[in-house]
Short mmCIF file of C-alpha atoms in Angstrom, two decimals:
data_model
loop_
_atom_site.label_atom_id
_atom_site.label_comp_id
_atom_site.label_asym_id
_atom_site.label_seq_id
_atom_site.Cartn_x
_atom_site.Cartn_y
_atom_site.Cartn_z
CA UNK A 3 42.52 -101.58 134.50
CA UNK A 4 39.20 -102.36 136.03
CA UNK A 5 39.19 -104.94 138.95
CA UNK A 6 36.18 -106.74 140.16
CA UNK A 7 35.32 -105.99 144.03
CA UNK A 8 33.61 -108.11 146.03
CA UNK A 9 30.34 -106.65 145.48
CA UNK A 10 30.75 -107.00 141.64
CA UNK A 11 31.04 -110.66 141.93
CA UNK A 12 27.87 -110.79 144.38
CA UNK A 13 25.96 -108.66 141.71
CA UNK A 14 27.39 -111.25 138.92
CA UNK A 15 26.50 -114.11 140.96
CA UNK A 16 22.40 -112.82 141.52
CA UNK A 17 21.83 -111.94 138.26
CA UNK A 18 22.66 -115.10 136.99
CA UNK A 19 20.49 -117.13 139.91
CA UNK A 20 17.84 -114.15 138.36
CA UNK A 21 17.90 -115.78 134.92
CA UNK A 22 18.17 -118.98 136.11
CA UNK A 23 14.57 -118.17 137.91
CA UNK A 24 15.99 -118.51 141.14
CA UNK A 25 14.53 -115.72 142.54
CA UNK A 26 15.00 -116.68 146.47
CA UNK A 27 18.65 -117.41 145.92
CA UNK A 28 19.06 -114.58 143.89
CA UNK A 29 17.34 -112.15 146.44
CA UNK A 30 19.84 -113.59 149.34
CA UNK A 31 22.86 -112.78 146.73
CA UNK A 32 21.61 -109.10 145.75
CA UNK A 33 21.15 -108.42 150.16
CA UNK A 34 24.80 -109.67 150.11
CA UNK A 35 25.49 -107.24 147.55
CA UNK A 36 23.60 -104.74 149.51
CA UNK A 37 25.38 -104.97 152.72
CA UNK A 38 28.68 -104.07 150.50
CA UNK A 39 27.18 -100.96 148.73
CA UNK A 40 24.28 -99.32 148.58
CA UNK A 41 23.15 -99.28 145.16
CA UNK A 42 19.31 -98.48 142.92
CA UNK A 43 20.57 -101.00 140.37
CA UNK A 44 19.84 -103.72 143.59
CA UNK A 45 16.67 -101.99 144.60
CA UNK A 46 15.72 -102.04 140.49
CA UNK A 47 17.03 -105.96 140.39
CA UNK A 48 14.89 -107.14 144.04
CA UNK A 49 11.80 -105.43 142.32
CA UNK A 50 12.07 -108.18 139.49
CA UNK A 51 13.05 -111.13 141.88
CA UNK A 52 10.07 -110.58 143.82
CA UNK A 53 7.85 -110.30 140.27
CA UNK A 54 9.26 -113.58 139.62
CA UNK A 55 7.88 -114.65 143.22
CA UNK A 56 4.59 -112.90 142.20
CA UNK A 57 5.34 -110.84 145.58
CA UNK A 58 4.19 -107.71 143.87
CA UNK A 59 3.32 -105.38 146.71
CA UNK A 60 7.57 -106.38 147.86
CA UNK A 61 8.20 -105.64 143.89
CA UNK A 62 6.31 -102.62 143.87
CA UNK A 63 8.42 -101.00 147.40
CA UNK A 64 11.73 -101.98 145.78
CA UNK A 65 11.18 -100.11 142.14
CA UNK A 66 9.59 -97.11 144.34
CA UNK A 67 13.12 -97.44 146.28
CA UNK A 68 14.89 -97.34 143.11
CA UNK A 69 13.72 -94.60 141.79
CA UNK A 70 13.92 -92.94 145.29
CA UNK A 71 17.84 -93.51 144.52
CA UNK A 72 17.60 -91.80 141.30
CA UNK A 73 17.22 -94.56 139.22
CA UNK A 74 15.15 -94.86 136.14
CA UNK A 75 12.53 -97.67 137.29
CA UNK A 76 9.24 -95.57 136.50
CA UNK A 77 8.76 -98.24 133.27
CA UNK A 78 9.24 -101.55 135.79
CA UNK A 79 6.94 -99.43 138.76
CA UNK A 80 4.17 -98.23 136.35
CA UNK A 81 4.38 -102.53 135.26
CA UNK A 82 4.26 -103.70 139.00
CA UNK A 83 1.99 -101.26 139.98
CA UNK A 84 -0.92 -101.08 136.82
CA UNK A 85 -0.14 -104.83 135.48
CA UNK A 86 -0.43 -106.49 138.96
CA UNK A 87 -1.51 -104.53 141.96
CA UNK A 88 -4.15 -102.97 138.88
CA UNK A 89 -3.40 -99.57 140.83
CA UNK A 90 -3.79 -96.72 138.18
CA UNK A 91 -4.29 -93.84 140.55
CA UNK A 92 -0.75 -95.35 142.79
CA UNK A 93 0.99 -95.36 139.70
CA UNK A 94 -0.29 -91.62 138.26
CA UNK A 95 0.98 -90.26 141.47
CA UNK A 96 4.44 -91.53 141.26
CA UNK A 97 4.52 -90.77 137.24
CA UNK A 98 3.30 -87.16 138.04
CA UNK A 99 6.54 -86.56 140.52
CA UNK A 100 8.56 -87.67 137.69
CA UNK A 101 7.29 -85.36 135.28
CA UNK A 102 8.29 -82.71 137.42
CA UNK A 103 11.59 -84.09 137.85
CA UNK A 104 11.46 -84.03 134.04
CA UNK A 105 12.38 -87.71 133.78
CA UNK A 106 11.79 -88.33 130.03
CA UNK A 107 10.30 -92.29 131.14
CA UNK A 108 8.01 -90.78 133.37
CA UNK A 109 6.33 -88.89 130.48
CA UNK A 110 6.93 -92.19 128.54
CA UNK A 111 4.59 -94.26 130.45
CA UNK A 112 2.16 -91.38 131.25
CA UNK A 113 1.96 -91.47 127.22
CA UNK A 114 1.47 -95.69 127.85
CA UNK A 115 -1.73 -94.74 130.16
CA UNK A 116 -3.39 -92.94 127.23
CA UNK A 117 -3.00 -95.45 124.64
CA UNK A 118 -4.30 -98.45 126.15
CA UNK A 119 -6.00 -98.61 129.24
CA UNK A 120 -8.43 -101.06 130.28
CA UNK A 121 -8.35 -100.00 133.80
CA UNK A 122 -9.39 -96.63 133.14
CA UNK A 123 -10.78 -96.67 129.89
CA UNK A 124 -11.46 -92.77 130.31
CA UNK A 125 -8.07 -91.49 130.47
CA UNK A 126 -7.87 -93.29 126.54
CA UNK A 127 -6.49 -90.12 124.54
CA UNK A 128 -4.29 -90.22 121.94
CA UNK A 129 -3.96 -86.48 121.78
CA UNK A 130 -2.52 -86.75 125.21
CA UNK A 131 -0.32 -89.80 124.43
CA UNK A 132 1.36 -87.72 121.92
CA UNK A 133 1.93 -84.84 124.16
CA UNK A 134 3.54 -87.00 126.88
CA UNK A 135 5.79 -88.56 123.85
CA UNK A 136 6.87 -85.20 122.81
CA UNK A 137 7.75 -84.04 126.51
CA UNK A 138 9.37 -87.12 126.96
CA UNK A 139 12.08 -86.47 123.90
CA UNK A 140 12.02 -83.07 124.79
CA UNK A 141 13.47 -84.30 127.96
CA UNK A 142 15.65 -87.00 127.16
CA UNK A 143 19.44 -86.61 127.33
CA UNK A 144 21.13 -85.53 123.74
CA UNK A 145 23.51 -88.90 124.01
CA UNK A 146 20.05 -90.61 124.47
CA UNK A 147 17.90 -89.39 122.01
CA UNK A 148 18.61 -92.44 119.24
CA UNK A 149 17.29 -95.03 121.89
CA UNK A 150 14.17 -92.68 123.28
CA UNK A 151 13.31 -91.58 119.48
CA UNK A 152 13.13 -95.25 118.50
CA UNK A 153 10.91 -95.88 121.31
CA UNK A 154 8.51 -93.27 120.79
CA UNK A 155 7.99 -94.13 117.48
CA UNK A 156 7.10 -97.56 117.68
CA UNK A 157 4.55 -95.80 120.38
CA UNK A 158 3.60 -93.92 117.66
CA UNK A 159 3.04 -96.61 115.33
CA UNK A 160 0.11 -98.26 118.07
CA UNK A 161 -1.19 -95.25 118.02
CA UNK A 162 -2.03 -95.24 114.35
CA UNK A 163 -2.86 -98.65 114.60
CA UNK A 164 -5.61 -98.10 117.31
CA UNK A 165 -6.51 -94.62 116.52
CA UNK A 166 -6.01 -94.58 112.65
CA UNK A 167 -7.79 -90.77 112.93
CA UNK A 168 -5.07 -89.93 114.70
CA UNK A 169 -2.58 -89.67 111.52
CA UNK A 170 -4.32 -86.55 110.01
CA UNK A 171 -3.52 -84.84 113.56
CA UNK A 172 0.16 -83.30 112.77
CA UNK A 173 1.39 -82.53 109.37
CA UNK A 174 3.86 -85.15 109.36
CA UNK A 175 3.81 -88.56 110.67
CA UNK A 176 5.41 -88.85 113.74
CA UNK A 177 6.36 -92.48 113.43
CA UNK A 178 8.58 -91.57 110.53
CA UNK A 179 9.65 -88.44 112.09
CA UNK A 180 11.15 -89.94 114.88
CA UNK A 181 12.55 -92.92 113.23
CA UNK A 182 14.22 -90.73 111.24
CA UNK A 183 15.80 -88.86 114.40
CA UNK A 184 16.80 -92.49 115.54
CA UNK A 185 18.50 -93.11 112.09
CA UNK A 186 20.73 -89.39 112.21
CA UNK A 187 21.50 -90.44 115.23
CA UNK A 188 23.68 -93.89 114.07
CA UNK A 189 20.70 -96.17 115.11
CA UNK A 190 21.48 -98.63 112.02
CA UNK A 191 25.57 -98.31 111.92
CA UNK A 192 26.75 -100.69 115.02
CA UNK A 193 25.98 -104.28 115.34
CA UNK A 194 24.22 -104.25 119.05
CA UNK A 195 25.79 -107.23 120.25
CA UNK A 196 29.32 -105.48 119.97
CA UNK A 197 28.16 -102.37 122.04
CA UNK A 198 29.11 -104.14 125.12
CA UNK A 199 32.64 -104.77 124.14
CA UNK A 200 33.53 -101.37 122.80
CA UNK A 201 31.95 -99.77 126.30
CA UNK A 202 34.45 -101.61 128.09
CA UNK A 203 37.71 -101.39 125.84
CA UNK A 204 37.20 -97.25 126.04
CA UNK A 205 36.21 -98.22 129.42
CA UNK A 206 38.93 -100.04 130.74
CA UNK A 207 41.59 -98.37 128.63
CA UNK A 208 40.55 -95.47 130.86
CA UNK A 209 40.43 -97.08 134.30
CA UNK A 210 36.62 -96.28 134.35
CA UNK A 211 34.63 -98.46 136.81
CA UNK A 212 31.21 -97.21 135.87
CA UNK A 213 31.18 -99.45 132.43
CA UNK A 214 30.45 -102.17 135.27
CA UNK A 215 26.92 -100.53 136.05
CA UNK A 216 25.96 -100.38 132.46
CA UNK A 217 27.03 -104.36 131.90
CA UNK A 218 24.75 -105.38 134.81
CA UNK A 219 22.04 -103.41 132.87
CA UNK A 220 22.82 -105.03 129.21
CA UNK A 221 23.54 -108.05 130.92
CA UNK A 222 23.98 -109.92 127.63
CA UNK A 223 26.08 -112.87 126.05
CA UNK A 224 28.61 -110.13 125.80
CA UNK A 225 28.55 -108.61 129.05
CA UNK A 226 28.87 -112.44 130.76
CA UNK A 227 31.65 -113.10 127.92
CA UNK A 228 33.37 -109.80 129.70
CA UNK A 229 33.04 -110.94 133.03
CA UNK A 230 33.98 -114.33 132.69
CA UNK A 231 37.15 -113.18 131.40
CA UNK A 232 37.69 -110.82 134.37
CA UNK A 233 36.73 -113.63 137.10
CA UNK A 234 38.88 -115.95 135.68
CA UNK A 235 41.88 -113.85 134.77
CA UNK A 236 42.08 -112.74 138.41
CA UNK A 237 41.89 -116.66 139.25
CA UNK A 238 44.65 -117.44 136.80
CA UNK A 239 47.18 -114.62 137.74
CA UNK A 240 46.55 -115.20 141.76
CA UNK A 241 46.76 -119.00 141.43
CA UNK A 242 48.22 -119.97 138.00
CA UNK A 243 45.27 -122.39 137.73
CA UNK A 244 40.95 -121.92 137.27
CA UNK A 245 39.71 -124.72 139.44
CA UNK A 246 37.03 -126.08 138.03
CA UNK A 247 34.06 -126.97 140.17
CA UNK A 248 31.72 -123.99 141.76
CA UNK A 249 33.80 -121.58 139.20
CA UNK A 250 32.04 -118.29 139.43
CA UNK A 251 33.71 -117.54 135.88
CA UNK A 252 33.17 -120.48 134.48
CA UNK A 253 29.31 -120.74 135.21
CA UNK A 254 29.18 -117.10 134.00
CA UNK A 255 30.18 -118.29 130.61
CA UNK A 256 27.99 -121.50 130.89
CA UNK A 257 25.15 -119.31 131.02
CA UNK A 258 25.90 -116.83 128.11
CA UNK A 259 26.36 -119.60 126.04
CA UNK A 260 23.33 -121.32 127.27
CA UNK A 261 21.10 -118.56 127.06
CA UNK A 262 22.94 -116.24 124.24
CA UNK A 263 24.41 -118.92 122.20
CA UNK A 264 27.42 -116.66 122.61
CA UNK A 265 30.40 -117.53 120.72
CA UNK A 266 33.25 -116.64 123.64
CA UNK A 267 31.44 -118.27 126.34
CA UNK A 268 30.66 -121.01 124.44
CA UNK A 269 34.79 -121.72 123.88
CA UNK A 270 35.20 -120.59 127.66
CA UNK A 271 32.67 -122.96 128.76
CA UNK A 272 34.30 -126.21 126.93
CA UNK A 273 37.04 -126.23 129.61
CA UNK A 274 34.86 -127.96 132.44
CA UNK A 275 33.94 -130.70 130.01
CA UNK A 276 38.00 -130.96 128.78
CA UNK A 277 39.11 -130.92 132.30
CA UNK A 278 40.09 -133.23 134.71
CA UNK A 279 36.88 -132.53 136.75
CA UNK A 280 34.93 -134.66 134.12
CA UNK A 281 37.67 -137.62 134.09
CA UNK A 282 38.46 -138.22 130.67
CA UNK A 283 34.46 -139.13 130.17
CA UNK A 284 33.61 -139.70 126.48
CA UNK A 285 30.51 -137.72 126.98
CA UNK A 286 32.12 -134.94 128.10
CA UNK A 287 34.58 -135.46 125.33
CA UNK A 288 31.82 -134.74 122.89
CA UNK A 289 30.40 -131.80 125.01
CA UNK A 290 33.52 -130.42 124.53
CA UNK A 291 33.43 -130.61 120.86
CA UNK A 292 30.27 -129.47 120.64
CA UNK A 293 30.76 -126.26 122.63
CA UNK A 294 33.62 -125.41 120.28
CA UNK A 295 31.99 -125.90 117.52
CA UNK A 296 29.37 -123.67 118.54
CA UNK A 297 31.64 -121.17 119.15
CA UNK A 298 32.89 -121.11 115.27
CA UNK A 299 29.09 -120.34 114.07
CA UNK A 300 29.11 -116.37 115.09
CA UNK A 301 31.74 -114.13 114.83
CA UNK A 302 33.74 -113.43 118.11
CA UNK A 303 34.89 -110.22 119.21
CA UNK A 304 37.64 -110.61 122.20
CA UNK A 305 37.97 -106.86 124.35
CA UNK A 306 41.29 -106.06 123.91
CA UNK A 307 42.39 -106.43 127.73
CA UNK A 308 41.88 -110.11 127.58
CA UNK A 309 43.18 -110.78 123.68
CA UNK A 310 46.41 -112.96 124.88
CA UNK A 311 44.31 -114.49 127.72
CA UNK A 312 41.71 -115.87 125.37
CA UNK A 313 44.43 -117.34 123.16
CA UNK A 314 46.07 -119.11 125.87
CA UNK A 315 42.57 -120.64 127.04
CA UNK A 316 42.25 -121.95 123.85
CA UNK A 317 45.74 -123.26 123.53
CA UNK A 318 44.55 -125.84 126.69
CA UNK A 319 41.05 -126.30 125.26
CA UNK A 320 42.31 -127.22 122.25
CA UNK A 321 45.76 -129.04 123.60
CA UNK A 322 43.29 -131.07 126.06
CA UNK A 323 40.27 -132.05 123.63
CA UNK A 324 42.46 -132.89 120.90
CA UNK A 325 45.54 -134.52 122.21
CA UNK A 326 44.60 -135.78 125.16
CA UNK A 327 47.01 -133.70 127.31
CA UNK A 328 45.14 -132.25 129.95
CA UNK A 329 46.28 -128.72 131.26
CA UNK A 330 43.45 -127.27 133.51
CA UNK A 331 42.27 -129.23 136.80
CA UNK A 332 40.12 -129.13 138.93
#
């Protein structure tokens, strides 16, 4: 079973002060995070705290120490570093060493700088954008070659668009051709707002703590619907009550269903307004309603783990917005 550490909940915390747009506050909680475990994924999340602060030569030195780390920032650096410090030559360098690494990105946004660049409108080839698209499939993981094959095409499609001489270049088109490789690979058969749960029933089934990284990075309705459900389960077992107020699991949900309109956290998130905490308050009454009402418009998928758990929090949703009997406090 996985178990949330103390650095998980500091990484849950700052990403949701990130989407919130509090970058300051959510800089402070990703150092916090730091100080527990030195991870890229912080470096990769500073980089966009600072963008937010338009701090971009700060942004710029935390992707760079990302990637240092060995992780894949070369599309949020090559952003930073063309988009706002307007530093093509900074960003070639950093691109080139990537290439040699053959990191399929790096060849990715090389590609980017020969499509479109107003910078350096000479480096505007889109003979070498395709060669840099090829390389960068070429280099791409097998179990990663639906995602990077949709990618390139769409690149492939501006291309056309902007270069329409371009088409009579290879024998077939290319934007089909790798849409195609995208389809063989199951790009069309799973609903991508479900990806997050299966991850982390295999996941947790297996006692495999890495699914955590990859829910920071698809930090979706699902992924906060997931993590909810951990933070408050832990509550509920140690304490045999979720208090209300300042509920790290609680405002997790709050936000997915804010943000996501996501069913689960939309259910989750009706138990501050039918709770003690809002005194009985007709207001929150209808709040409460509301939220569960929302969550009856999409289909629901619970992770397995926390199937029994769910049920119960609806039991004193339910029991407390439509009887009157309150069951949760704050």
């Amino acid at each position: 079973m996985i178990i949330l550490t103390e650095y998980d909940k500091k990484m849950i915390d700052a990403l949701i002060h990130l989407l919130h747009y509090e970058y300051e506050k959510s800089i402070d909680k990703f150092n916090d995070a730091l100080k527990l475990k030195s991870s890229p994924l912080v470096y990769y999340n500073l980089a966009q705290a600072y963008i937010g602060l338009r701090k971009y030569n700060e942004a710029q030195k935390y992707a760079l120490l990302a990637i240092e780390n060995g992780y894949d920032a070369y599309a949020l650096y090559a952003k930073i570093t063309i988009g706002n410090l307007q530093k093509v030559n900074d960003a070639v360098k950093v691109l080139e060493n990537g290439i040699k690494k053959q990191n399929p990105s790096a060849c990715f946004e090389t590609a980017r700088l020969h499509i479109d660049n107003n910078l350096e409108p000479d480096m505007n080839d889109p003979y070498e954008a395709s060669k840099y698209l090829d390389l960068a499939f070429h280099y791409t993981p097998v179990e990663k070659r639906g995602t990077m094959a949709y990618s390139i095409s769409k690149m492939y499609k501006t291309i056309y668009n902007m270069y329409p001489y371009f088409i009579d270049f290879k024998d077939e088109n290319s934007e089909l051709h790798y849409y195609k490789i995208f389809l063989d690979y199951g790009g069309l058969l799973f609903p991508n707002e479900f990806a997050n749960i299966e991850a982390f029933d295999i996941a947790d089934a297996n006692d495999d703590n890495t699914i955590l990284d990859y829910l920071y990075e698809n930090f979706n309705g699902d992924a906060m619907f997931i993590f909810s459900l951990m933070l408050l389960e832990e509550e509920y077992k140690t304490t045999g009550t979720i208090e209300i107020k300042d509920n790290l699991g609680l405002l997790t949900a709050c936000e997915g269903a804010s943000k996501f309109k996501h069913s689960g956290c939309s259910a989750i998130c009706a138990l501050i307004f039918g709770s003690d905490f809002c005194q009985d308050d007709e207001l929150y009454f209808e709040q409460a309603l509301k939220l569960l009402n929302q969550s009856k418009l999409n289909k629901n998928v619970i992770p397995v783990r926390f199937e029994k758990f769910f049920k119960e929090l609806m039991n004193h949703i339910y029991s407390n917005v439509e009887d009157g009997d309150t069951v949760l406090v704050d």
